[in-house]
PDB file of C-alpha atoms in Angstrom:
ATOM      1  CA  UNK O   6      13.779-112.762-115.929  1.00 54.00           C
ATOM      2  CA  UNK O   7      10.681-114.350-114.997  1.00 54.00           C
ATOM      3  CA  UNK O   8       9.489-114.636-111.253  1.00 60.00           C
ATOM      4  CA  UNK O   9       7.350-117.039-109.665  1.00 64.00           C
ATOM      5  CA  UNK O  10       6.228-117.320-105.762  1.00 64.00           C
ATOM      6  CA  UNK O  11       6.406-120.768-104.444  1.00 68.00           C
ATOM      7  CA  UNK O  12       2.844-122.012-102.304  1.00 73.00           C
ATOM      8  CA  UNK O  13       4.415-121.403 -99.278  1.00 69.00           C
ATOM      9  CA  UNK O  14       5.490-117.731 -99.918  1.00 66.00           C
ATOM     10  CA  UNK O  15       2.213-116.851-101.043  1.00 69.00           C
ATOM     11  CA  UNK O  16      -0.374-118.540 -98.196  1.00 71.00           C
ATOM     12  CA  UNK O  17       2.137-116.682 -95.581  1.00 66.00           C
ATOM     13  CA  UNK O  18       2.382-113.449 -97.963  1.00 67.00           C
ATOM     14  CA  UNK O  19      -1.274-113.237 -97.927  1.00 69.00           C
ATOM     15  CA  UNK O  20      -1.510-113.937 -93.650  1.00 66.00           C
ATOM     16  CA  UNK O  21       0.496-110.772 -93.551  1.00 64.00           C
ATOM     17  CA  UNK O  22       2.835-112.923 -91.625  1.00 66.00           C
ATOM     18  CA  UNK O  23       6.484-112.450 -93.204  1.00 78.00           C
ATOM     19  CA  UNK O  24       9.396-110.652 -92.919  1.00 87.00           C
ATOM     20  CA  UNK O  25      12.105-110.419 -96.060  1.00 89.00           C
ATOM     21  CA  UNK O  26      15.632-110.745 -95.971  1.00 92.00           C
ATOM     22  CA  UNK O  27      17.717-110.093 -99.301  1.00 94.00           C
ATOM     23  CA  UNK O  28      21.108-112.283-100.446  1.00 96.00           C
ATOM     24  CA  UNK O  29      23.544-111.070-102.801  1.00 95.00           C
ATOM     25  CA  UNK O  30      25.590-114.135-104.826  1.00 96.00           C
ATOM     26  CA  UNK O  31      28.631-112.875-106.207  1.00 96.00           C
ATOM     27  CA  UNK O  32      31.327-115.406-108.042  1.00 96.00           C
ATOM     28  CA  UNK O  33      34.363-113.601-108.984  1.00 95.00           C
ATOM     29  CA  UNK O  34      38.003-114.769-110.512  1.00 95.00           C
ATOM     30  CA  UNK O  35      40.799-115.626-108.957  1.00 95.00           C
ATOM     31  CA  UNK O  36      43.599-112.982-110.570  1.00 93.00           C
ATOM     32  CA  UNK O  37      46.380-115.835-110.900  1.00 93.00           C
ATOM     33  CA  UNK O  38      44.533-118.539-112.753  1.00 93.00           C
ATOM     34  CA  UNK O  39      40.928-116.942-113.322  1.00 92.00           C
ATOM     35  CA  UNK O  40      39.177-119.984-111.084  1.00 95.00           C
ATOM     36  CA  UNK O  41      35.771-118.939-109.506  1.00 96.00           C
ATOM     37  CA  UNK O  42      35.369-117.203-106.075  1.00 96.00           C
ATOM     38  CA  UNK O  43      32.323-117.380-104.374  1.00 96.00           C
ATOM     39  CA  UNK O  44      31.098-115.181-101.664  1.00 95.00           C
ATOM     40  CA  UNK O  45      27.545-114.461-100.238  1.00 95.00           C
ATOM     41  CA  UNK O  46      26.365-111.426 -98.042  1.00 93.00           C
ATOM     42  CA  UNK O  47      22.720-110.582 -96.853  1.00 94.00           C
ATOM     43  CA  UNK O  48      20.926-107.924 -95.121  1.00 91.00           C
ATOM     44  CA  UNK O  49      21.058-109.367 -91.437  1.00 90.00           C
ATOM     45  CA  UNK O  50      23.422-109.306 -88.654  1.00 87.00           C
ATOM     46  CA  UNK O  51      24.630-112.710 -88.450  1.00 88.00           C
ATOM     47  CA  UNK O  52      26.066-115.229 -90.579  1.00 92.00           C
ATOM     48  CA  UNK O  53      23.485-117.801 -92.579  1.00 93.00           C
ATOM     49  CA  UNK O  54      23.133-120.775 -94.365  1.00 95.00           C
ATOM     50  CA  UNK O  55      20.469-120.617 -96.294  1.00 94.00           C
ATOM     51  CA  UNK O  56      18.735-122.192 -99.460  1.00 95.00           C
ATOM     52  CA  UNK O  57      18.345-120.109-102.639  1.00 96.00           C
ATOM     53  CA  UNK O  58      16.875-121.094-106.219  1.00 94.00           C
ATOM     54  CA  UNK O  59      19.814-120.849-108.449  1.00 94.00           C
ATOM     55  CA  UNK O  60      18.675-119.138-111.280  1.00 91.00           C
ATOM     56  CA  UNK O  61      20.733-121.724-113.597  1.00 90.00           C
ATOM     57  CA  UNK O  62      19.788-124.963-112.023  1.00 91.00           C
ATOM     58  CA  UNK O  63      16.040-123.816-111.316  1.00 90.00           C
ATOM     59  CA  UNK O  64      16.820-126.256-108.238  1.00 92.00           C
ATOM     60  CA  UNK O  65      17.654-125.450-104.285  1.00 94.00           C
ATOM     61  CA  UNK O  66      20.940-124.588-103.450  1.00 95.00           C
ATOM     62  CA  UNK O  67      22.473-123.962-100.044  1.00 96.00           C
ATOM     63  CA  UNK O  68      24.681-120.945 -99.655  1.00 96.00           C
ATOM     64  CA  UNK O  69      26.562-119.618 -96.827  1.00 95.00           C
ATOM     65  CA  UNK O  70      26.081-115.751 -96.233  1.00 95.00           C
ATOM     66  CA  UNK O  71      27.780-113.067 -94.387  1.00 91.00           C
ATOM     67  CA  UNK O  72      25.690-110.513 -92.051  1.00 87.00           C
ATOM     68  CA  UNK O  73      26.792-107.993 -89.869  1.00 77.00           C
ATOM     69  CA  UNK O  74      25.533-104.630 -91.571  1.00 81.00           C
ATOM     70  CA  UNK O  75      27.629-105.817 -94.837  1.00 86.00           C
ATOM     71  CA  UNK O  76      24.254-104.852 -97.475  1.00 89.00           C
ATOM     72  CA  UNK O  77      23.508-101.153 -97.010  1.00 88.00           C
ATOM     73  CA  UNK O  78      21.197-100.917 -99.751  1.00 90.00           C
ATOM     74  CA  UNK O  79      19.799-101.998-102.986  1.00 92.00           C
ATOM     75  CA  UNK O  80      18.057-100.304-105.392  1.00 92.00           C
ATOM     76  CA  UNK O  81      14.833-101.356-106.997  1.00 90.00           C
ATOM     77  CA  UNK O  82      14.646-103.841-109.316  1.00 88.00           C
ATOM     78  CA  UNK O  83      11.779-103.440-111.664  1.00 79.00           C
ATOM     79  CA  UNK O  84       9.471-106.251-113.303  1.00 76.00           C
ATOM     80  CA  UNK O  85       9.782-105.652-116.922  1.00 75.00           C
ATOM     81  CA  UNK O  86       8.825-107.906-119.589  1.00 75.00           C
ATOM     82  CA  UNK O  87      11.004-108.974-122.587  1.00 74.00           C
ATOM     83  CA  UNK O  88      14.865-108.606-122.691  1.00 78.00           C
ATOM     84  CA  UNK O  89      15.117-104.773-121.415  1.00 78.00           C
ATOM     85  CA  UNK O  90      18.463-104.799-120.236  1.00 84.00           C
ATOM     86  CA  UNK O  91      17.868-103.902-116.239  1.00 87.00           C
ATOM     87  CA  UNK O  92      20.444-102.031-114.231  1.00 89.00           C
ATOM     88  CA  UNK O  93      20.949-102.255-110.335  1.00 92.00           C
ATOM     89  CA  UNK O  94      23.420-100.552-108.578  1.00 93.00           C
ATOM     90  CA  UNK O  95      24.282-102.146-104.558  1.00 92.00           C
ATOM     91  CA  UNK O  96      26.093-100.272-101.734  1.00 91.00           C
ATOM     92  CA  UNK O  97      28.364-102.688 -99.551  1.00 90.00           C
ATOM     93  CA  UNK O  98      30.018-101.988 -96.548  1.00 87.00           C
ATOM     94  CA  UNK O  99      33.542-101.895 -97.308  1.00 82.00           C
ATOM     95  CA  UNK O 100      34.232-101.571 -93.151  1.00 80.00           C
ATOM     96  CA  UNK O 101      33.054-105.196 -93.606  1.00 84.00           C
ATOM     97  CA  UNK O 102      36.283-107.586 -93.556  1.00 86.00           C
ATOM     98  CA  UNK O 103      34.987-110.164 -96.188  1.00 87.00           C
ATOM     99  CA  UNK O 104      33.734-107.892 -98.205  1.00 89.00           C
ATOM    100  CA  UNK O 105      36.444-105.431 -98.455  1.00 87.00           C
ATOM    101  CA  UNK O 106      39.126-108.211 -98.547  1.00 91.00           C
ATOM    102  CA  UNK O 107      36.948-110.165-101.426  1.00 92.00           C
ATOM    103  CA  UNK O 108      36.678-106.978-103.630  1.00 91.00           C
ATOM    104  CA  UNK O 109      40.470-106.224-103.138  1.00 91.00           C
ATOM    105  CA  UNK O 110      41.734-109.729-103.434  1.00 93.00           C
ATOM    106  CA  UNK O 111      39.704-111.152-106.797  1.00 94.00           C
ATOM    107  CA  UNK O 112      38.843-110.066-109.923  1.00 94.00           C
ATOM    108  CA  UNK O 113      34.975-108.323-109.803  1.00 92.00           C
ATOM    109  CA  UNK O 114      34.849-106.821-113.452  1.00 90.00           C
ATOM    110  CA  UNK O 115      32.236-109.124-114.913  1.00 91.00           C
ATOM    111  CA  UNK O 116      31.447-111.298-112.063  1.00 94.00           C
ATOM    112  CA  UNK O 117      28.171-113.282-111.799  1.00 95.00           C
ATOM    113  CA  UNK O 118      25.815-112.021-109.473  1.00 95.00           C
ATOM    114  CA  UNK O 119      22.423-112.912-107.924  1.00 96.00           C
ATOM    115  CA  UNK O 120      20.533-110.732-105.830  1.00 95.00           C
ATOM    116  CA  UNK O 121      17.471-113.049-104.070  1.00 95.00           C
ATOM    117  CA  UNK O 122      15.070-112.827-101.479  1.00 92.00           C
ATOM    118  CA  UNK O 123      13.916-114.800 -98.613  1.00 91.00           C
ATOM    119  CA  UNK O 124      10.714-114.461 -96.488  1.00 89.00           C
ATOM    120  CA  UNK O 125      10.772-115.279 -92.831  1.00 89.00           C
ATOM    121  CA  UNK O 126       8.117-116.611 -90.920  1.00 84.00           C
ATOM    122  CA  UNK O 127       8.431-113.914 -87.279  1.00 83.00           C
ATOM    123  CA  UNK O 128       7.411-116.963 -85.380  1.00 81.00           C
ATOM    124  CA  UNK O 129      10.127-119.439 -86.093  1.00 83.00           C
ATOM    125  CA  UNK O 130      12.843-116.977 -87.337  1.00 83.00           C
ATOM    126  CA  UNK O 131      13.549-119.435 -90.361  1.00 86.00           C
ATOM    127  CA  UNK O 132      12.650-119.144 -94.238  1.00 88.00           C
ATOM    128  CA  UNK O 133       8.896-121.031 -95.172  1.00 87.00           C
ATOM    129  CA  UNK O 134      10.682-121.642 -98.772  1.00 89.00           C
ATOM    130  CA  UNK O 135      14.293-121.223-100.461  1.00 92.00           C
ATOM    131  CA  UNK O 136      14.956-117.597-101.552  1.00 93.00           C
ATOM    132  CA  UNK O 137      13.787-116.523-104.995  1.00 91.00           C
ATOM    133  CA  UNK O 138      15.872-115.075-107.447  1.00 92.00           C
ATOM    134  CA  UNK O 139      14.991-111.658-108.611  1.00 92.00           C
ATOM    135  CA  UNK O 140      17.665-110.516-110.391  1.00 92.00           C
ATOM    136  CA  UNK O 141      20.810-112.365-112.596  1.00 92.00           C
ATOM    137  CA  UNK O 142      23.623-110.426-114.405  1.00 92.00           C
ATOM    138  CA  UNK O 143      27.183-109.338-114.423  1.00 94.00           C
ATOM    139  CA  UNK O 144      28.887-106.577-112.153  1.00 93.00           C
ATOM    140  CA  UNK O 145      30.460-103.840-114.350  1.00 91.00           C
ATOM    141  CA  UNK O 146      32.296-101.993-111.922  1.00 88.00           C
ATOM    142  CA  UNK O 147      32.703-101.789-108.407  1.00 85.00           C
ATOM    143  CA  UNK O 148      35.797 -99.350-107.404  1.00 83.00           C
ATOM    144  CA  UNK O 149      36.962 -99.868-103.476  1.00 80.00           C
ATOM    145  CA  UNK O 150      38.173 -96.668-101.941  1.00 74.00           C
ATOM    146  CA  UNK O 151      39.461 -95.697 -98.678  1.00 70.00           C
ATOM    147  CA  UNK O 152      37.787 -92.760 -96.976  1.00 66.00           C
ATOM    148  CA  UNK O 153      40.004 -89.919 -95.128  1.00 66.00           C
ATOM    149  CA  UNK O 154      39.926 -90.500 -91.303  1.00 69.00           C
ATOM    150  CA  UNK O 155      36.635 -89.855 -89.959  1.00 65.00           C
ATOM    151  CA  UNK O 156      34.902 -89.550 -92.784  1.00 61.00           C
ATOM    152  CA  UNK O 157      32.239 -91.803 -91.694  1.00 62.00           C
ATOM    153  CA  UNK O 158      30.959 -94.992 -93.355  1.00 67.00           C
ATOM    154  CA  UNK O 159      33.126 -96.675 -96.060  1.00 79.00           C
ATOM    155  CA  UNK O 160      30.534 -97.603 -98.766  1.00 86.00           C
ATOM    156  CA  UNK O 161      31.319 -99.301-102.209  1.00 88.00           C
ATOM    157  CA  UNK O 162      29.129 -98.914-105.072  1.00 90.00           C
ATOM    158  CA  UNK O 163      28.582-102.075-107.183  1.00 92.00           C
ATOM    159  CA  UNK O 164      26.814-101.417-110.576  1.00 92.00           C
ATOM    160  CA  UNK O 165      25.382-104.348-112.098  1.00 92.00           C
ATOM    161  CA  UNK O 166      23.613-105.234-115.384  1.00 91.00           C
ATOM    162  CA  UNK O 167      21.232-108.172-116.252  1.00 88.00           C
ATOM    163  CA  UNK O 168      22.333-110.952-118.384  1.00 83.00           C
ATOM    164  CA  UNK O 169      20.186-109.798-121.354  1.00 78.00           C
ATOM    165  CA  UNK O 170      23.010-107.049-121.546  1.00 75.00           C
ATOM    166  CA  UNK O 171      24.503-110.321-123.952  1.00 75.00           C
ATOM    167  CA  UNK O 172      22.430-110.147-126.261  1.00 75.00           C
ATOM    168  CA  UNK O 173      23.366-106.473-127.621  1.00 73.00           C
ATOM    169  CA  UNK O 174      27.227-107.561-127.965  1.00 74.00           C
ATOM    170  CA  UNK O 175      28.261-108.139-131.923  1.00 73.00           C
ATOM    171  CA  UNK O 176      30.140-111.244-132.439  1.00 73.00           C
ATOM    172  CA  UNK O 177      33.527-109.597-134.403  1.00 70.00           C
ATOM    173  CA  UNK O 178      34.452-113.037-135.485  1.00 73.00           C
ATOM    174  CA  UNK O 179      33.830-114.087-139.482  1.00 74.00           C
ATOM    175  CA  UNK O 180      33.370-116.339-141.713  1.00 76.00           C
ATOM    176  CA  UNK O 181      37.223-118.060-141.856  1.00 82.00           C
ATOM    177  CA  UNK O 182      38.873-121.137-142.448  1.00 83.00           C
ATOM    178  CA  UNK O 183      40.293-120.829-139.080  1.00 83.00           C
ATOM    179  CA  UNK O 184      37.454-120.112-137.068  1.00 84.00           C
ATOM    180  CA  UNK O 185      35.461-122.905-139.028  1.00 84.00           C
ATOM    181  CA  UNK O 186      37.532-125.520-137.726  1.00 84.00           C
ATOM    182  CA  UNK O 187      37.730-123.980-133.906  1.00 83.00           C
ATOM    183  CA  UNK O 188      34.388-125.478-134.344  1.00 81.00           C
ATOM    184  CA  UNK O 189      35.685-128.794-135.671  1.00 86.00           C
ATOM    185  CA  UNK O 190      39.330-129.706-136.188  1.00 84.00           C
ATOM    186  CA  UNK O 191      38.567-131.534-139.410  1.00 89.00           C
ATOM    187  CA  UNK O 192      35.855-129.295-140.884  1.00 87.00           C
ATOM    188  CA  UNK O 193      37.346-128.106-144.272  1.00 86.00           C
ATOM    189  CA  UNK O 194      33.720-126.255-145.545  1.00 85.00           C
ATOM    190  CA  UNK O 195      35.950-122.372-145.497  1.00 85.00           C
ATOM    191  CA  UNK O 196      38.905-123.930-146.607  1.00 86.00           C
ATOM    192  CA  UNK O 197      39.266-122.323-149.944  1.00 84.00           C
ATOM    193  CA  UNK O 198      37.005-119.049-148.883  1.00 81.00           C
ATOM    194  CA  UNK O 199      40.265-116.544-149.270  1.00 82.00           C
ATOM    195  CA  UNK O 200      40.379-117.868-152.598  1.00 85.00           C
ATOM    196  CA  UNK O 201      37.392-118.471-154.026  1.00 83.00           C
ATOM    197  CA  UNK O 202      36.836-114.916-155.339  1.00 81.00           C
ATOM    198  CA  UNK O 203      39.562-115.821-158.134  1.00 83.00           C
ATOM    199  CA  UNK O 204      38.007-118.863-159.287  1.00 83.00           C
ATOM    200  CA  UNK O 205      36.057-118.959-162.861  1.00 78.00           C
ATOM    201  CA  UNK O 206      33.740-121.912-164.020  1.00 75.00           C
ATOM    202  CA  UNK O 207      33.575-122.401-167.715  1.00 74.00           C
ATOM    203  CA  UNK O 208      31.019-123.926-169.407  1.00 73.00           C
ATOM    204  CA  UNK O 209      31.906-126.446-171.871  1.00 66.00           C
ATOM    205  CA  UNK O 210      35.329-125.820-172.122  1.00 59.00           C
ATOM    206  CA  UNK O 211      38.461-125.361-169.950  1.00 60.00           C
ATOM    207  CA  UNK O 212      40.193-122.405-169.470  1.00 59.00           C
ATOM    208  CA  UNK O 213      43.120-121.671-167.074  1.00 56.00           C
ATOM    209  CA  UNK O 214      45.067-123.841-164.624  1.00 54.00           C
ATOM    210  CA  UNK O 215      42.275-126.149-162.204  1.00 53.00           C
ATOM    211  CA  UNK O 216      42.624-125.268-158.652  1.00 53.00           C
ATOM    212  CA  UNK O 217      40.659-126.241-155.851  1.00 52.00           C
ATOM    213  CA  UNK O 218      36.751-126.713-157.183  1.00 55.00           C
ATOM    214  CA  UNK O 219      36.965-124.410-160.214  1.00 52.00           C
ATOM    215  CA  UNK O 220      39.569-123.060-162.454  1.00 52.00           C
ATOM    216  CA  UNK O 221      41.490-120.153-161.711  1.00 52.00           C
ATOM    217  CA  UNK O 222      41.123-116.816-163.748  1.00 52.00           C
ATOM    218  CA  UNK O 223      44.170-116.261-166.409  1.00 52.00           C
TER     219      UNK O 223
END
């Protein structure tokens, strides 16, 4: 996906005055009726509204995000051009109540999720511009476990994949009657397409029992 730095990141980037925070978006589905989830963690201590650049929109959004040592780590995210399908895995604290209760409770396989980050001015302790978005894709697994006693930290590993992971899927659907008029209830174009292998049409003279656009073979 393509980044950009807004004016205000880049005067303070170049100061050498900012600090970053990052912010993990993650929409899951409800398991009873598959309605969207929302929840938002970032890699502070306390809990945050803050404004992000939804990758969909291109616009400001405000989002509320949980802190308190719920990110442990994420791992690079390369700039790549093209559609190279990225892959980033995440560690979450699953000692964390929301997040541990969110990945228990709702459906994760295939979730959105948007990883973004936010520069701080030291000074003022609040963002100079919404955080960018720096990476947008789908979570392909992210298996919750619980640790023997004392086995220190509880950690769950998230592995994502970016959205250009769609465009390597086949489409298994063909050419049909029935899928034709999914489209359009009273598009007929496929109607006769099981059929039309049998038809013949003479030239000149008729031959065989009409059906549909053509005669059918004797």
């Amino acid at each position: 996906m393509t980044r950009s730095l807004s004016a205000e990141n880049q005067n303070a980037n170049e100061q050498r005055a900012l600090i970053y925070r990052d912010f993990i978006w993650i929409i899951a589905k409800d398991r009873s009726d598959g309605s969207p989830v929302p929840m938002g963690v970032w890699s502070d201590v306390f809990d945050i509204l803050a404004e992000v650049i939804d990758p969909a929109t291109g616009g400001a959004a405000s989002r509320s995000f949980t802190g308190a040592g719920a990110v442990i780590s994420i791992s690079d995210i390369p700039l790549v051009q093209g559609i190279a399908v990225q892959e980033v895995e995440l560690q979450l604290s699953a000692l964390e109540s929301s997040v541990n209760d969110f990945l228990r409770t709702y459906d994760c396989k295939q979730a959105d999720i948007q990883i973004f980050r936010g520069w701080f001015d030291p000074a003022t302790q609040s963002m100079v511009a919404p955080a960018a978005c720096r990476f947008s894709g789908f979570i392909n697994e992210a298996p919750v476990t619980t640790p023997a006693e004392g086995a220190g930290n509880s950690v769950v590993k998230v592995a994502c994949t970016s959205n250009t992971q769609e465009l390597t899927r086949s489409n298994s659907d063909t050419a049909s009657d029935a899928s034709q008029r999914l489209r359009s209830g009273t598009d007929n174009f496929l109607q006769d397409v099981a059929v039309v292998g049998d038809w013949l049409a003479p030239w000149g003279a008729s031959d065989g029992s009409p059906t549909g656009m053509g005669t059918k073979a004797s």
